[in-house]
Short mmCIF file of C-alpha atoms and ligand atoms in Angstrom, two decimals:
data_model
loop_
_atom_site.label_atom_id
_atom_site.label_comp_id
_atom_site.label_asym_id
_atom_site.label_seq_id
_atom_site.Cartn_x
_atom_site.Cartn_y
_atom_site.Cartn_z
CA MET T 452 0.38 0.27 -0.29
CA LYS T 453 1.19 3.48 -0.61
CA ASN T 454 2.61 5.32 2.23
CA THR T 455 1.51 9.00 2.61
CA VAL T 456 1.70 11.60 5.15
CA ALA T 457 -0.85 10.03 7.32
CA THR T 458 0.61 7.16 7.58
CA LEU T 459 4.03 8.59 9.31
CA GLN T 460 2.04 10.50 10.73
CA GLN T 461 -0.01 7.05 12.33
CA GLN T 462 3.24 5.85 12.43
CA LYS T 463 4.89 8.16 15.80
CA LEU T 464 1.39 7.96 17.08
CA ASP T 465 2.17 4.25 17.14
CA GLY T 466 5.62 3.78 17.97
CA ASP T 467 6.00 2.29 14.14
CA LYS T 468 9.35 3.33 13.38
CA ILE T 469 9.55 5.82 10.10
CA THR T 470 11.95 3.70 8.14
CA MET T 471 13.67 6.40 5.30
CA LEU T 472 16.36 6.09 2.55
CA THR T 473 17.97 7.55 0.22
CA ALA T 474 17.87 7.21 -4.60
CA TYR T 475 18.61 9.12 -7.36
CA ASP T 476 17.83 6.48 -9.49
CA TYR T 477 15.03 3.97 -10.73
CA SER T 478 16.62 1.01 -10.39
CA THR T 479 17.73 1.28 -6.79
CA ALA T 480 14.08 2.86 -6.11
CA LYS T 481 12.70 0.22 -7.34
CA LEU T 482 14.89 -2.11 -4.68
CA VAL T 483 14.38 -0.01 -1.52
CA ASP T 484 10.93 -0.16 -2.08
CA GLU T 485 10.73 -3.50 -2.59
CA CYS T 486 12.01 -4.08 0.45
CA GLY T 487 9.19 -2.21 2.51
CA VAL T 488 11.23 0.94 3.50
CA ASN T 489 8.11 3.89 3.97
CA THR T 490 9.63 7.08 1.81
CA ILE T 491 12.45 6.88 -0.38
CA LEU T 492 14.05 10.54 -0.29
CA VAL T 493 15.88 11.76 -3.21
CA GLY T 494 18.11 13.62 -1.14
CA ASP T 495 20.46 16.48 -2.44
CA SER T 496 23.52 14.20 -1.79
CA LEU T 497 23.71 13.29 -4.82
CA GLY T 498 25.22 15.65 -5.72
CA MET T 499 28.29 14.52 -3.76
CA VAL T 500 27.22 10.71 -3.85
CA MET T 501 27.15 10.73 -7.61
CA LEU T 502 27.77 13.05 -9.52
CA GLY T 503 31.34 13.70 -7.05
CA TYR T 504 30.56 17.00 -6.04
CA GLU T 505 32.37 17.35 -2.24
CA ASP T 506 29.12 18.84 -0.48
CA THR T 507 25.51 19.91 -1.93
CA ILE T 508 26.29 23.83 -2.93
CA SER T 509 26.05 22.78 -6.84
CA VAL T 510 23.46 20.62 -6.80
CA THR T 511 21.18 22.24 -9.53
CA MET T 512 16.72 22.68 -10.00
CA GLU T 513 17.28 20.31 -13.20
CA ASP T 514 19.75 17.36 -11.63
CA MET T 515 16.34 16.80 -8.97
CA ILE T 516 13.93 16.51 -10.71
CA HIS T 517 15.52 14.14 -13.17
CA HIS T 518 16.87 11.98 -11.01
CA THR T 519 13.67 12.49 -8.66
CA ALA T 520 11.36 11.03 -12.09
CA ALA T 521 13.54 8.50 -12.18
CA VAL T 522 13.53 7.54 -9.08
CA THR T 523 9.04 8.17 -8.64
CA ARG T 524 9.31 5.64 -11.65
CA GLY T 525 10.49 3.02 -9.91
CA ALA T 526 8.59 3.72 -6.91
CA LYS T 527 5.17 2.30 -5.84
CA ASN T 528 4.78 2.24 -1.83
CA ALA T 529 7.04 4.17 -0.77
CA LEU T 530 6.40 7.92 -0.13
CA VAL T 531 8.27 9.46 -2.25
CA VAL T 532 10.60 13.27 -1.28
CA GLY T 533 12.25 15.02 -3.14
CA ASP T 534 15.07 17.58 -1.62
CA MET T 535 15.66 20.78 -2.70
CA PRO T 536 18.52 21.98 -3.97
CA PHE T 537 20.86 25.49 -2.75
CA MET T 538 19.16 28.40 -3.52
CA SER T 539 15.56 26.93 -4.91
CA TYR T 540 13.69 28.44 -1.75
CA GLN T 541 16.26 30.81 0.53
CA THR T 542 16.13 33.61 -2.13
CA SER T 543 12.30 34.03 -1.57
CA VAL T 544 9.62 32.86 -0.84
CA TYR T 545 7.75 32.95 -4.48
CA ASP T 546 11.02 30.86 -5.76
CA ALA T 547 10.18 28.37 -3.05
CA VAL T 548 7.00 27.76 -4.06
CA VAL T 549 7.08 27.91 -7.57
CA ASN T 550 10.11 25.43 -7.68
CA ALA T 551 9.04 22.99 -4.99
CA GLY T 552 5.59 22.84 -7.54
CA ARG T 553 8.07 21.92 -10.10
CA LEU T 554 9.52 19.12 -8.11
CA MET T 555 6.19 17.38 -7.55
CA LYS T 556 5.34 18.73 -10.92
CA GLU T 557 7.77 17.15 -13.47
CA GLY T 558 9.24 14.96 -10.95
CA ARG T 559 6.03 13.59 -9.62
CA CYS T 560 7.61 14.04 -5.64
CA GLN T 561 4.57 13.47 -3.05
CA ALA T 562 7.02 16.13 -0.47
CA VAL T 563 9.70 18.15 -0.48
CA LYS T 564 12.23 18.41 1.65
CA LEU T 565 13.95 21.95 2.48
CA GLU T 566 16.54 23.17 5.37
CA GLY T 567 16.66 25.26 8.14
CA GLY T 568 14.32 26.49 11.24
CA ALA T 569 12.59 29.75 11.26
CA SER T 570 14.54 31.57 8.12
CA VAL T 571 12.39 29.80 5.97
CA CYS T 572 9.22 28.79 7.78
CA PRO T 573 7.28 31.68 5.08
CA GLN T 574 8.91 29.11 2.83
CA ILE T 575 7.60 26.15 4.73
CA LYS T 576 3.79 27.73 5.43
CA ALA T 577 3.72 28.94 1.58
CA ILE T 578 4.92 25.39 0.75
CA THR T 579 2.09 23.75 2.22
CA GLU T 580 -0.43 25.89 1.25
CA ALA T 581 0.26 25.06 -2.03
CA SER T 582 -0.66 21.64 -1.33
CA ILE T 583 2.90 20.08 -1.22
CA PRO T 584 3.45 18.53 1.46
CA VAL T 585 7.38 19.93 3.77
CA VAL T 586 9.76 18.38 5.89
CA ALA T 587 12.47 20.61 7.45
CA HIS T 588 15.83 20.15 7.72
CA ILE T 589 17.33 21.23 11.00
CA GLY T 590 21.13 20.88 12.95
CA LEU T 591 23.00 19.80 10.63
CA THR T 592 22.82 21.24 7.60
CA PRO T 593 24.29 20.52 4.69
CA GLN T 594 23.54 23.59 2.55
CA SER T 595 24.88 26.18 4.82
CA VAL T 596 28.23 23.82 5.88
CA ASN T 597 30.34 27.25 4.26
CA ALA T 598 28.60 29.29 7.70
CA PHE T 599 29.04 25.93 9.86
CA GLY T 600 32.95 25.89 8.77
CA GLY T 601 32.71 22.29 8.04
CA PHE T 602 30.64 19.24 9.14
CA LYS T 603 30.51 19.70 12.88
CA VAL T 604 27.40 18.22 14.87
CA GLN T 605 25.03 20.42 16.10
CA GLY T 606 23.29 21.57 19.19
CA LYS T 607 25.93 20.53 21.83
CA SER T 608 25.85 23.96 23.79
CA GLU T 609 22.92 25.17 26.09
CA ALA T 610 21.86 28.33 23.19
CA ASP T 611 22.41 26.49 20.25
CA ALA T 612 20.43 23.20 22.41
CA ARG T 613 18.12 25.04 23.29
CA ARG T 614 17.81 26.89 19.61
CA LEU T 615 17.12 23.84 17.74
CA ILE T 616 14.34 23.15 20.18
CA GLU T 617 12.76 26.31 19.38
CA GLU T 618 13.00 25.83 15.15
CA ALA T 619 11.88 22.41 15.76
CA LYS T 620 8.33 23.80 17.58
CA ALA T 621 8.39 26.56 14.52
CA VAL T 622 8.38 23.93 11.56
CA GLU T 623 6.24 22.29 12.45
CA ALA T 624 4.16 25.11 13.11
CA ALA T 625 4.60 26.68 10.20
CA GLY T 626 2.85 23.52 7.79
CA ALA T 627 5.89 20.55 7.63
CA PHE T 628 4.87 17.54 8.67
CA ALA T 629 7.97 15.74 9.30
CA ILE T 630 11.35 16.90 10.76
CA VAL T 631 15.00 15.22 9.79
CA LEU T 632 17.17 15.52 12.56
CA GLU T 633 20.83 15.53 11.56
CA CYS T 634 24.21 15.28 13.77
CA ILE T 635 23.02 16.17 16.81
CA PRO T 636 22.76 14.57 20.13
CA ALA T 637 20.93 11.67 21.03
CA LYS T 638 19.47 12.96 24.41
CA LEU T 639 18.34 16.65 22.70
CA ALA T 640 17.01 14.98 19.38
CA LYS T 641 15.25 12.31 21.69
CA LEU T 642 14.11 15.77 23.60
CA ILE T 643 13.06 17.57 19.96
CA THR T 644 10.79 13.76 19.47
CA GLU T 645 8.80 14.60 22.20
CA SER T 646 8.38 18.30 21.85
CA VAL T 647 6.28 18.32 18.47
CA SER T 648 3.78 16.07 17.55
CA ILE T 649 5.04 15.05 14.39
CA PRO T 650 7.89 12.36 13.43
CA THR T 651 11.41 13.47 13.36
CA ILE T 652 13.58 11.56 11.61
CA GLY T 653 17.43 11.34 12.27
CA ILE T 654 20.20 10.65 10.74
CA GLY T 655 23.44 11.61 12.71
CA ALA T 656 21.04 11.84 16.11
CA GLY T 657 20.34 8.50 17.99
CA ALA T 658 17.60 6.13 18.25
CA ASP T 659 14.63 7.95 19.94
CA CYS T 660 13.57 9.45 17.04
CA ASP T 661 10.19 8.59 15.23
CA GLY T 662 12.31 6.92 12.50
CA GLN T 663 15.32 6.80 9.81
CA VAL T 664 17.81 7.81 7.25
CA LEU T 665 21.01 7.01 5.63
CA VAL T 666 22.36 8.19 2.57
CA TYR T 667 22.47 4.13 0.41
CA GLN T 668 25.99 4.47 -0.31
CA ASP T 669 27.18 4.92 3.11
CA MET T 670 25.00 1.92 4.42
CA LEU T 671 25.96 -0.33 1.96
CA ALA T 672 29.96 0.68 1.55
CA LEU T 673 29.89 1.87 -1.81
CA PHE T 674 31.16 5.38 -0.52
CA SER T 675 34.85 5.07 -0.07
CA ASP T 676 35.66 9.14 0.53
CA PHE T 677 35.04 9.62 4.04
CA LYS T 678 33.06 7.47 6.67
CA PRO T 679 31.12 9.41 9.23
CA LYS T 680 30.23 8.24 12.92
CA PHE T 681 27.14 7.65 12.07
CA VAL T 682 27.11 5.45 9.53
CA LYS T 683 27.32 1.22 9.73
CA HIS T 684 27.59 -0.48 7.42
CA PHE T 685 24.95 -2.77 6.78
CA ALA T 686 26.00 -4.58 3.61
CA ASN T 687 29.62 -4.69 1.66
CA ALA T 688 28.05 -3.72 -1.98
CA GLY T 689 31.03 -2.11 -3.09
CA GLU T 690 33.32 -5.07 -2.47
CA VAL T 691 30.04 -7.65 -4.40
CA MET T 692 31.08 -5.24 -7.29
CA LYS T 693 33.75 -4.35 -7.25
CA GLN T 694 34.39 -8.32 -6.99
CA GLY T 695 32.62 -8.51 -10.55
CA PHE T 696 34.13 -6.32 -12.50
CA THR T 697 37.32 -7.46 -12.00
CA ASP T 698 36.12 -11.01 -13.29
CA TYR T 699 34.41 -9.81 -15.99
CA ILE T 700 37.84 -7.52 -17.09
CA LYS T 701 39.26 -11.26 -16.46
CA GLU T 702 36.57 -13.36 -18.18
CA VAL T 703 37.01 -11.43 -21.57
CA LYS T 704 40.61 -11.35 -21.25
CA GLU T 705 40.51 -15.16 -21.64
CA GLY T 706 38.25 -15.76 -24.01
CA THR T 707 35.51 -17.53 -21.18
CA PHE T 708 33.12 -14.82 -21.74
CA PRO T 709 30.97 -14.75 -23.01
CA ALA T 710 30.70 -18.88 -23.20
CA ALA T 711 28.20 -20.91 -25.57
CA GLU T 712 24.76 -19.45 -24.33
CA HIS T 713 25.50 -15.88 -23.87
CA THR T 714 25.60 -16.15 -27.81
CA PHE T 715 23.39 -15.77 -30.91
CA LYS T 716 22.76 -18.70 -32.87
CA ILE T 717 23.25 -18.92 -37.30
CA ALA T 718 22.32 -22.20 -39.64
CA ASP T 719 26.24 -24.28 -40.34
CA ASP T 720 24.43 -24.13 -43.92
CA ILE T 721 23.68 -20.52 -44.32
CA ILE T 722 26.82 -19.74 -42.04
CA ASN T 723 29.51 -21.37 -44.09
CA LYS T 724 27.40 -20.23 -47.79
CA LEU T 725 29.23 -17.13 -46.76
CA TYR T 726 33.03 -18.30 -46.76
O1 LIG O 308 20.71 15.11 0.31
C1 LIG O 308 20.29 13.80 1.93
O2 LIG O 308 20.83 12.44 1.54
C2 LIG O 308 20.08 13.66 3.01
C3 LIG O 308 19.25 13.07 3.87
C4 LIG O 308 20.85 12.96 4.32
C5 LIG O 308 18.70 13.37 5.48
O3 LIG O 308 18.81 15.45 3.17
NA1 LIG O 309 19.88 16.12 1.25
#
């Protein structure tokens, strides 16, 4: 059954953990969806894991629409959330609504996500009023990497922790239906989760969030540039892929691939006439 905004809300009430994974293409979205994940995020992390940028700053609306459309074609049951890239919503409420609308109309996602707290509440309110469900994202918001001075844990000081609690309440009041909490202390994430009635989805935010999200290349060990502390390798798919690539190279060199069963036949009398 298709997961909706209402499904996630009910999961928070039932204490049924919400599962979210990223995907950026049709084939992966299908695999993730078939495993029964509740929601798929087409993250702007695609700039790093798919396109090889060192941060998410350069990701465009065209990138996001292109990949979101591929994912929605593969996701039957998961709720698909399209990430709004840097400068697609910060510039104005008008830009935010137009670009959220493009992600939904052209990418066919069921919700959008944007980064920030109080400063983007007018955008969250306007997008929500346009009937586009919004996931908020606070804590370590990677689009602010230059303002933060690096990818760092947020909310460790009393003032920062208080600010994050207020931001969670503010984005809820603005209409967000869920909040991603990234890289904040576990006990603070628990307090925030108890302080809002919308579900929290954590990444590097401990086990007491209403749900969890990971970038699939991180959790499958497909991305080796660096490994954040919050990442667990659930499988070593990178090794499996390398083994497959290596075996292919070897068999082609040896002439053992393709074998008879991989080839097409022609009648001997026909081929003999051609010699
Ligand atoms: O872009 C992304 O993948 C994200 C998640 C890590 C929450 O925003
Ligand atoms: Na993101």
